[in-house]
Each structure stands twice: as C-alpha cells, then as structure tokens.
Tab-separated table of C-alpha atoms and ligand atoms in Angstrom:
chain	number	residue	atom	x	y	z
W	1107	MET	CA	22.362	-3.765	-34.467
W	1108	PRO	CA	18.814	-3.217	-34.194
W	1109	GLU	CA	16.327	-4.839	-36.096
W	1110	GLY	CA	14.206	-1.731	-37.258
W	1111	ARG	CA	13.139	1.517	-34.990
W	1112	LEU	CA	9.420	1.819	-32.988
W	1113	PHE	CA	8.706	5.642	-33.332
W	1114	LEU	CA	7.208	7.349	-29.907
W	1115	GLY	CA	5.660	10.723	-28.680
W	1116	THR	CA	6.473	12.050	-25.430
W	1117	ARG	CA	6.939	9.819	-22.767
W	1118	ARG	CA	4.771	11.827	-19.863
W	1119	TYR	CA	1.406	12.330	-22.066
W	1120	SER	CA	0.868	10.053	-24.611
W	1121	SER	CA	-0.668	6.751	-23.942
W	1122	TRP	CA	-0.716	5.349	-27.356
W	1123	SER	CA	3.061	4.975	-27.667
W	1124	LEU	CA	2.814	3.722	-23.958
W	1125	ARG	CA	1.043	1.128	-25.462
W	1126	GLY	CA	2.746	0.075	-28.596
W	1127	TRP	CA	5.872	0.391	-26.805
W	1128	LEU	CA	4.591	-2.139	-24.144
W	1129	CYS	CA	3.281	-4.270	-27.168
W	1130	VAL	CA	7.132	-4.324	-27.878
W	1131	ARG	CA	9.537	-4.896	-25.446
W	1132	LEU	CA	6.797	-7.433	-24.246
W	1133	ALA	CA	7.623	-9.121	-28.014
W	1134	GLY	CA	11.570	-8.507	-27.662
W	1135	LEU	CA	11.947	-6.920	-30.527
W	1136	ASP	CA	14.985	-6.029	-30.992
W	1137	VAL	CA	14.368	-1.749	-32.671
W	1138	GLU	CA	15.913	1.363	-31.620
W	1139	GLU	CA	13.485	3.769	-30.146
W	1140	VAL	CA	12.612	7.639	-31.693
W	1141	VAL	CA	11.239	10.300	-29.688
W	1142	LEU	CA	9.519	13.501	-31.425
W	1143	PRO	CA	8.427	14.959	-28.530
W	1144	LEU	CA	4.429	16.351	-28.830
W	1145	GLY	CA	4.322	20.087	-30.010
W	1146	ALA	CA	1.132	21.636	-28.985
W	1147	ASP	CA	-0.721	22.398	-31.565
W	1148	GLY	CA	0.390	18.708	-33.898
W	1149	THR	CA	3.837	17.975	-34.418
W	1150	PRO	CA	5.270	17.808	-38.042
W	1151	ALA	CA	8.208	15.850	-36.890
W	1152	ILE	CA	5.980	13.373	-37.209
W	1153	ARG	CA	3.588	13.738	-39.492
W	1154	ALA	CA	6.563	13.921	-41.654
W	1155	ALA	CA	8.026	10.908	-40.175
W	1156	THR	CA	4.778	8.169	-40.165
W	1157	PRO	CA	2.369	7.173	-42.193
W	1158	GLY	CA	-0.704	7.828	-40.469
W	1159	GLY	CA	0.917	10.749	-38.763
W	1160	LEU	CA	0.775	9.602	-35.436
W	1161	VAL	CA	2.991	7.343	-32.972
W	1162	PRO	CA	3.548	4.729	-32.162
W	1163	TYR	CA	4.727	3.918	-35.559
W	1164	LEU	CA	6.972	0.565	-35.804
W	1165	GLU	CA	9.149	-0.968	-38.494
W	1166	HIS	CA	10.940	-3.606	-38.135
W	1167	ARG	CA	12.743	-6.398	-40.498
W	1168	GLY	CA	10.889	-4.613	-43.753
W	1169	ALA	CA	7.751	-4.248	-42.043
W	1170	ARG	CA	5.885	-1.079	-41.654
W	1171	VAL	CA	3.393	-1.308	-39.099
W	1172	TRP	CA	1.334	2.343	-37.199
W	1173	GLU	CA	-1.940	1.716	-35.443
W	1174	SER	CA	-1.486	0.544	-31.783
W	1175	ILE	CA	-3.606	-2.589	-32.785
W	1176	ALA	CA	-2.214	-3.572	-35.278
W	1177	ILE	CA	1.365	-3.213	-34.258
W	1178	ALA	CA	0.380	-5.701	-30.544
W	1179	GLU	CA	-0.835	-8.075	-34.083
W	1180	TYR	CA	2.555	-8.057	-35.228
W	1181	CYS	CA	4.080	-8.257	-31.904
W	1182	ALA	CA	1.649	-11.546	-31.283
W	1183	GLU	CA	3.405	-13.161	-34.983
W	1184	HIS	CA	6.816	-13.118	-32.790
W	1185	LYS	CA	6.136	-13.635	-29.630
W	1186	PRO	CA	3.160	-16.884	-29.050
W	1187	GLY	CA	1.693	-16.081	-26.109
W	1188	LEU	CA	0.814	-13.045	-25.601
W	1189	TRP	CA	-2.381	-12.900	-26.571
W	1190	PRO	CA	-3.999	-15.783	-24.040
W	1191	ALA	CA	-3.984	-19.439	-25.746
W	1192	ASP	CA	-7.039	-20.529	-25.413
W	1193	PRO	CA	-8.999	-20.044	-28.513
W	1194	ALA	CA	-11.865	-18.586	-26.351
W	1195	ALA	CA	-10.271	-16.201	-24.104
W	1196	ARG	CA	-7.621	-14.468	-26.764
W	1197	ALA	CA	-10.757	-13.311	-28.338
W	1198	HIS	CA	-12.100	-12.514	-25.378
W	1199	ALA	CA	-8.773	-10.594	-24.743
W	1200	ARG	CA	-8.996	-9.192	-29.101
W	1201	SER	CA	-12.196	-7.824	-28.730
W	1202	ILE	CA	-11.454	-5.814	-25.237
W	1203	ALA	CA	-8.462	-4.393	-26.744
W	1204	ALA	CA	-10.257	-3.488	-29.658
W	1205	GLU	CA	-12.956	-1.681	-27.979
W	1206	MET	CA	-10.218	-0.008	-25.739
W	1207	HIS	CA	-9.054	0.929	-28.660
W	1208	ALA	CA	-11.505	2.103	-30.901
W	1209	GLY	CA	-13.194	3.886	-27.750
W	1210	PHE	CA	-13.295	5.760	-23.989
W	1211	ARG	CA	-12.616	8.715	-25.797
W	1212	ALA	CA	-14.621	10.865	-23.247
W	1213	LEU	CA	-12.173	9.518	-20.257
W	1214	ARG	CA	-8.991	10.616	-23.417
W	1215	GLN	CA	-10.633	13.489	-23.387
W	1216	ALA	CA	-11.604	14.390	-19.266
W	1217	MET	CA	-8.424	12.991	-18.257
W	1218	PRO	CA	-5.810	12.806	-20.249
W	1219	MET	CA	-1.822	11.653	-19.763
W	1220	ASN	CA	0.109	11.997	-17.536
W	1221	LEU	CA	2.320	10.312	-15.609
W	1222	GLY	CA	4.061	13.489	-13.952
W	1223	ARG	CA	1.454	15.275	-13.008
W	1224	GLU	CA	-1.715	14.087	-10.448
W	1225	PHE	CA	-4.967	15.355	-10.718
W	1226	PRO	CA	-7.133	13.851	-7.880
W	1227	GLY	CA	-11.051	14.636	-8.475
W	1228	GLY	CA	-11.040	16.280	-11.858
W	1229	GLY	CA	-12.024	15.725	-16.010
W	1230	ARG	CA	-15.416	13.784	-13.312
W	1231	THR	CA	-17.833	14.693	-16.974
W	1232	PRO	CA	-20.690	11.792	-17.511
W	1233	GLU	CA	-19.521	10.966	-19.906
W	1234	ALA	CA	-16.343	9.954	-18.222
W	1235	LEU	CA	-17.555	8.372	-15.110
W	1236	ALA	CA	-19.261	6.309	-17.568
W	1237	ASP	CA	-16.266	4.705	-19.675
W	1238	ILE	CA	-15.060	3.791	-16.272
W	1239	ALA	CA	-17.345	2.511	-15.513
W	1240	ARG	CA	-17.526	0.388	-18.351
W	1241	ILE	CA	-14.120	-0.415	-18.010
W	1242	GLU	CA	-14.055	-1.566	-14.166
W	1243	ALA	CA	-16.690	-4.131	-15.863
W	1244	ILE	CA	-14.259	-5.142	-18.479
W	1245	TRP	CA	-11.546	-6.087	-16.245
W	1246	ARG	CA	-13.713	-7.019	-13.648
W	1247	GLU	CA	-15.548	-10.100	-16.071
W	1248	ALA	CA	-11.509	-10.682	-17.151
W	1249	LEU	CA	-9.764	-10.998	-14.217
W	1250	ALA	CA	-13.299	-13.135	-12.654
W	1251	ALA	CA	-12.102	-15.682	-15.140
W	1252	SER	CA	-8.236	-15.345	-15.690
W	1253	GLY	CA	-7.792	-15.494	-11.653
W	1254	GLY	CA	-5.237	-12.122	-11.583
W	1255	PRO	CA	-3.416	-10.464	-10.981
W	1256	PHE	CA	-2.928	-9.408	-15.193
W	1257	LEU	CA	-6.668	-9.747	-17.131
W	1258	PHE	CA	-5.709	-13.130	-18.655
W	1259	GLY	CA	-3.378	-14.338	-16.153
W	1260	ARG	CA	-0.364	-14.236	-14.372
W	1261	GLU	CA	1.431	-12.819	-17.369
W	1262	PHE	CA	1.587	-9.197	-18.491
W	1263	GLY	CA	-0.182	-9.415	-21.835
W	1264	LEU	CA	-0.368	-7.473	-24.313
W	1265	ALA	CA	-4.264	-6.934	-23.415
W	1266	ASP	CA	-3.393	-5.533	-20.741
W	1267	ALA	CA	-0.832	-3.234	-22.802
W	1268	MET	CA	-3.451	-1.702	-24.290
W	1269	PHE	CA	-5.638	-0.521	-21.251
W	1270	ALA	CA	-2.301	0.705	-19.386
W	1271	PRO	CA	-2.488	4.095	-19.656
W	1272	VAL	CA	-5.491	3.910	-18.273
W	1273	VAL	CA	-3.921	2.725	-15.598
W	1274	THR	CA	-2.084	5.617	-15.608
W	1275	ARG	CA	-5.339	8.021	-15.711
W	1276	PHE	CA	-6.574	6.596	-12.235
W	1277	LEU	CA	-3.660	7.052	-10.891
W	1278	THR	CA	-3.515	10.820	-11.797
W	1279	TRP	CA	-6.626	11.194	-11.472
W	1280	ARG	CA	-8.237	9.353	-8.675
W	1281	PRO	CA	-11.996	8.947	-10.107
W	1282	GLU	CA	-14.204	6.137	-7.284
W	1283	ILE	CA	-13.314	2.867	-8.186
W	1284	ALA	CA	-13.460	-0.567	-6.672
W	1285	PRO	CA	-10.848	-2.318	-4.769
W	1286	ALA	CA	-10.927	-5.100	-7.553
W	1287	THR	CA	-9.807	-2.158	-9.816
W	1288	ARG	CA	-7.497	-0.821	-7.903
W	1289	ALA	CA	-5.780	-3.973	-7.350
W	1290	TYR	CA	-5.540	-4.368	-10.888
W	1291	VAL	CA	-4.406	-0.997	-11.155
W	1292	GLU	CA	-1.680	-1.558	-8.210
W	1293	ALA	CA	-0.701	-5.111	-10.013
W	1294	VAL	CA	-0.262	-3.194	-13.623
W	1295	ARG	CA	1.674	0.413	-12.144
W	1296	ALA	CA	4.353	-2.926	-10.446
W	1297	HIS	CA	5.050	-4.371	-13.023
W	1298	PRO	CA	8.856	-3.977	-15.061
W	1299	LEU	CA	8.303	-2.836	-18.246
W	1300	VAL	CA	5.395	0.014	-16.227
W	1301	GLU	CA	7.968	0.924	-13.930
W	1302	ALA	CA	10.415	1.008	-17.407
W	1303	TRP	CA	8.366	3.765	-19.074
W	1304	TYR	CA	7.237	6.487	-16.071
W	1305	ALA	CA	11.060	6.864	-15.292
W	1306	ALA	CA	11.989	7.134	-18.261
W	1307	ALA	CA	9.128	9.558	-18.541
W	1308	LEU	CA	10.315	11.709	-15.523
W	1309	ALA	CA	13.346	11.744	-16.908
W	1310	GLU	CA	12.058	13.602	-20.431
W	1311	PRO	CA	13.929	17.052	-20.466
W	1312	ALA	CA	11.813	20.334	-18.736
W	1313	ASP	CA	11.084	22.659	-22.419
W	1314	TRP	CA	8.991	19.217	-23.304
W	1315	LEU	CA	6.580	19.862	-20.814
W	1316	LEU	CA	3.267	21.162	-22.711
W	1317	ASP	CA	0.677	23.633	-20.572
W	1318	LYS	CA	-2.174	21.883	-22.635
W	1319	TYR	CA	-1.721	18.619	-20.655
W	1320	GLU	CA	-0.203	20.250	-17.144
W	1321	ASN	CA	-2.817	22.294	-16.595
W	1322	PRO	CA	-6.185	20.133	-18.230
W	1323	PRO	CA	-8.967	22.291	-18.330
W	1324	GLY	CA	-11.116	19.475	-15.927
W	1325	ALA	CA	-8.163	19.894	-13.172
W	1326	ALA	CA	-10.342	21.198	-10.359
W	1327	PRO	CA	-12.115	18.579	-8.517
W	1328	GLN	CA	-15.257	18.636	-9.328
S	2368	GSH	N1	-5.749	5.287	-32.914
S	2368	GSH	C1	-3.376	5.463	-32.812
S	2368	GSH	C2	-3.895	6.545	-32.382
S	2368	GSH	C3	-2.211	7.852	-32.000
S	2368	GSH	C4	-2.188	8.697	-32.035
S	2368	GSH	O1	-3.054	9.270	-31.396
S	2368	GSH	N2	-1.095	9.525	-31.149
S	2368	GSH	C5	-1.013	10.916	-30.602
S	2368	GSH	C6	0.239	10.997	-29.544
S	2368	GSH	S1	-0.518	9.525	-28.458
S	2368	GSH	C7	-0.461	11.308	-31.909
S	2368	GSH	O2	0.626	10.899	-33.024
S	2368	GSH	N3	0.025	12.596	-32.213
S	2368	GSH	C8	-0.088	13.558	-33.305
S	2368	GSH	C9	1.387	14.349	-32.393
S	2368	GSH	O3	0.726	15.298	-31.461
S	2368	GSH	O4	1.645	15.531	-33.267
S	2368	GSH	C10	-2.912	4.435	-32.338
S	2368	GSH	O5	-4.127	2.970	-31.674
S	2368	GSH	O6	-1.716	4.017	-32.469
C-alpha cells in the first residue's frame, strides 16, 4: 500500500508539478499520484485538496509538504546524494535551485510549458531573453565545474529537477541557445524520468487541453 499521495496538475502544462514529481521519484518515495487537471481560470479541486491551493503537494508518512523547493528538501532527507556531497557544491546547488524557485517569472510567463506543442521563435520578449541569458550562465558555470552531463556531475539531481521545466520550454519555444546549453537540454530530455513524464503527458485526455496554453499570446515568431 502506498505511503502517501502526491497531488499534481495536468502534466502537459504544470511545470511545478514536474519539479515535485521528479524529486519524489528520485527519492523513490512510494506514493499514489493524484492528478487534478488544471482549469482555465484556476482549479477549485486543487484549492480544496492542498494547503497552499497549488500543486505539487506531497503527503508522506504523516508529513504534509508543499512548495516545490520544500518537497526537494524533504526528498533529500530521504535519499542522500540528491544534493551534491561536497558542501560548497551543495551550497551552489541549493542556491541555483532557490533562484529558479523564486524567479525567472518573465520566461515562465512568455514561454509557458506545453509538452505537446512547438512554438519556435515565439515568446522572445526582452525580459524572457534576459532570464534565458541568466539561466545559460547558471548552467554553464555548474557544468564547467562538474564536467556534466548534469549540473553537478554524472547523476541527475535536485538542481536538475528544478530546471527540467526550463528544458522543456527551450524544446517547445526554441530560443537561440549556446551549444553547451543544447547539450544539457538533450541530456535532461533523454533522462528516463523526463521521458516517462512526457509519455504520461502526451497520453492525457483531450478534454484536459486548455486554449490559453495551446494558443498562447506569444506563439507567433517575433
Ligand atoms: N511556488 C509553487 C508554485 C506552484 C504552482 O504555481 N502551481 C500551479 C500549477 S503549475 C497551480 O497549482 N495552479 C493552480 C491552479 O491552476 O488552479 C511551488 O513551487 O510549488
């Protein structure tokens, strides 16, 4: 019998759900997944089921955890090694994960996650491009120090989980990115957990599709 529940939104669109799910799966927590499809103007079922009115939300062995960064830390307590072992590298990983959790709003708004579509050339607002430049710098620094293919070395960890939805945005919206960024995007996309999430997302019912994500305002090339 599962030891808890992980509440998620529509996998195709819910970038924060992807982060939480990756953390939980990396930690190997045995939880039932409860998907509450996102609504066009908010989702009453999510507000009713979760403390913060948002997904992801984890219940596990009596613990209640919300906010993806808190879920990441909870998962790290259950599986050593999801953050880097070296204290300086661990501090670096936590810093960039927190920067992701707190920021890059312009990119998130201009290039929303949609795992089933491609909008090449769209979404290129100056603010989104500035966010992308900062993300490329973050990835470049971490990959140079670790040697890759993931941000802190050979294993996909919690920092990678926090940035995975950015990878999907780059695949959907195709901004111009450096070759090293492209290599990291391809490494993350090829990870089995990311592949499993894509497969589940693409199998979701057609009546979960939302016009605001299928026809986003910035979809046309700019
Ligand atoms: N800061 C939160 C953000 C979570 C969030 O915004 N989740 C969205 C889905 S990606 C949500 O639950 N929206 C509620 C709704 O659409 O009704 C986290 O890190 O988990």
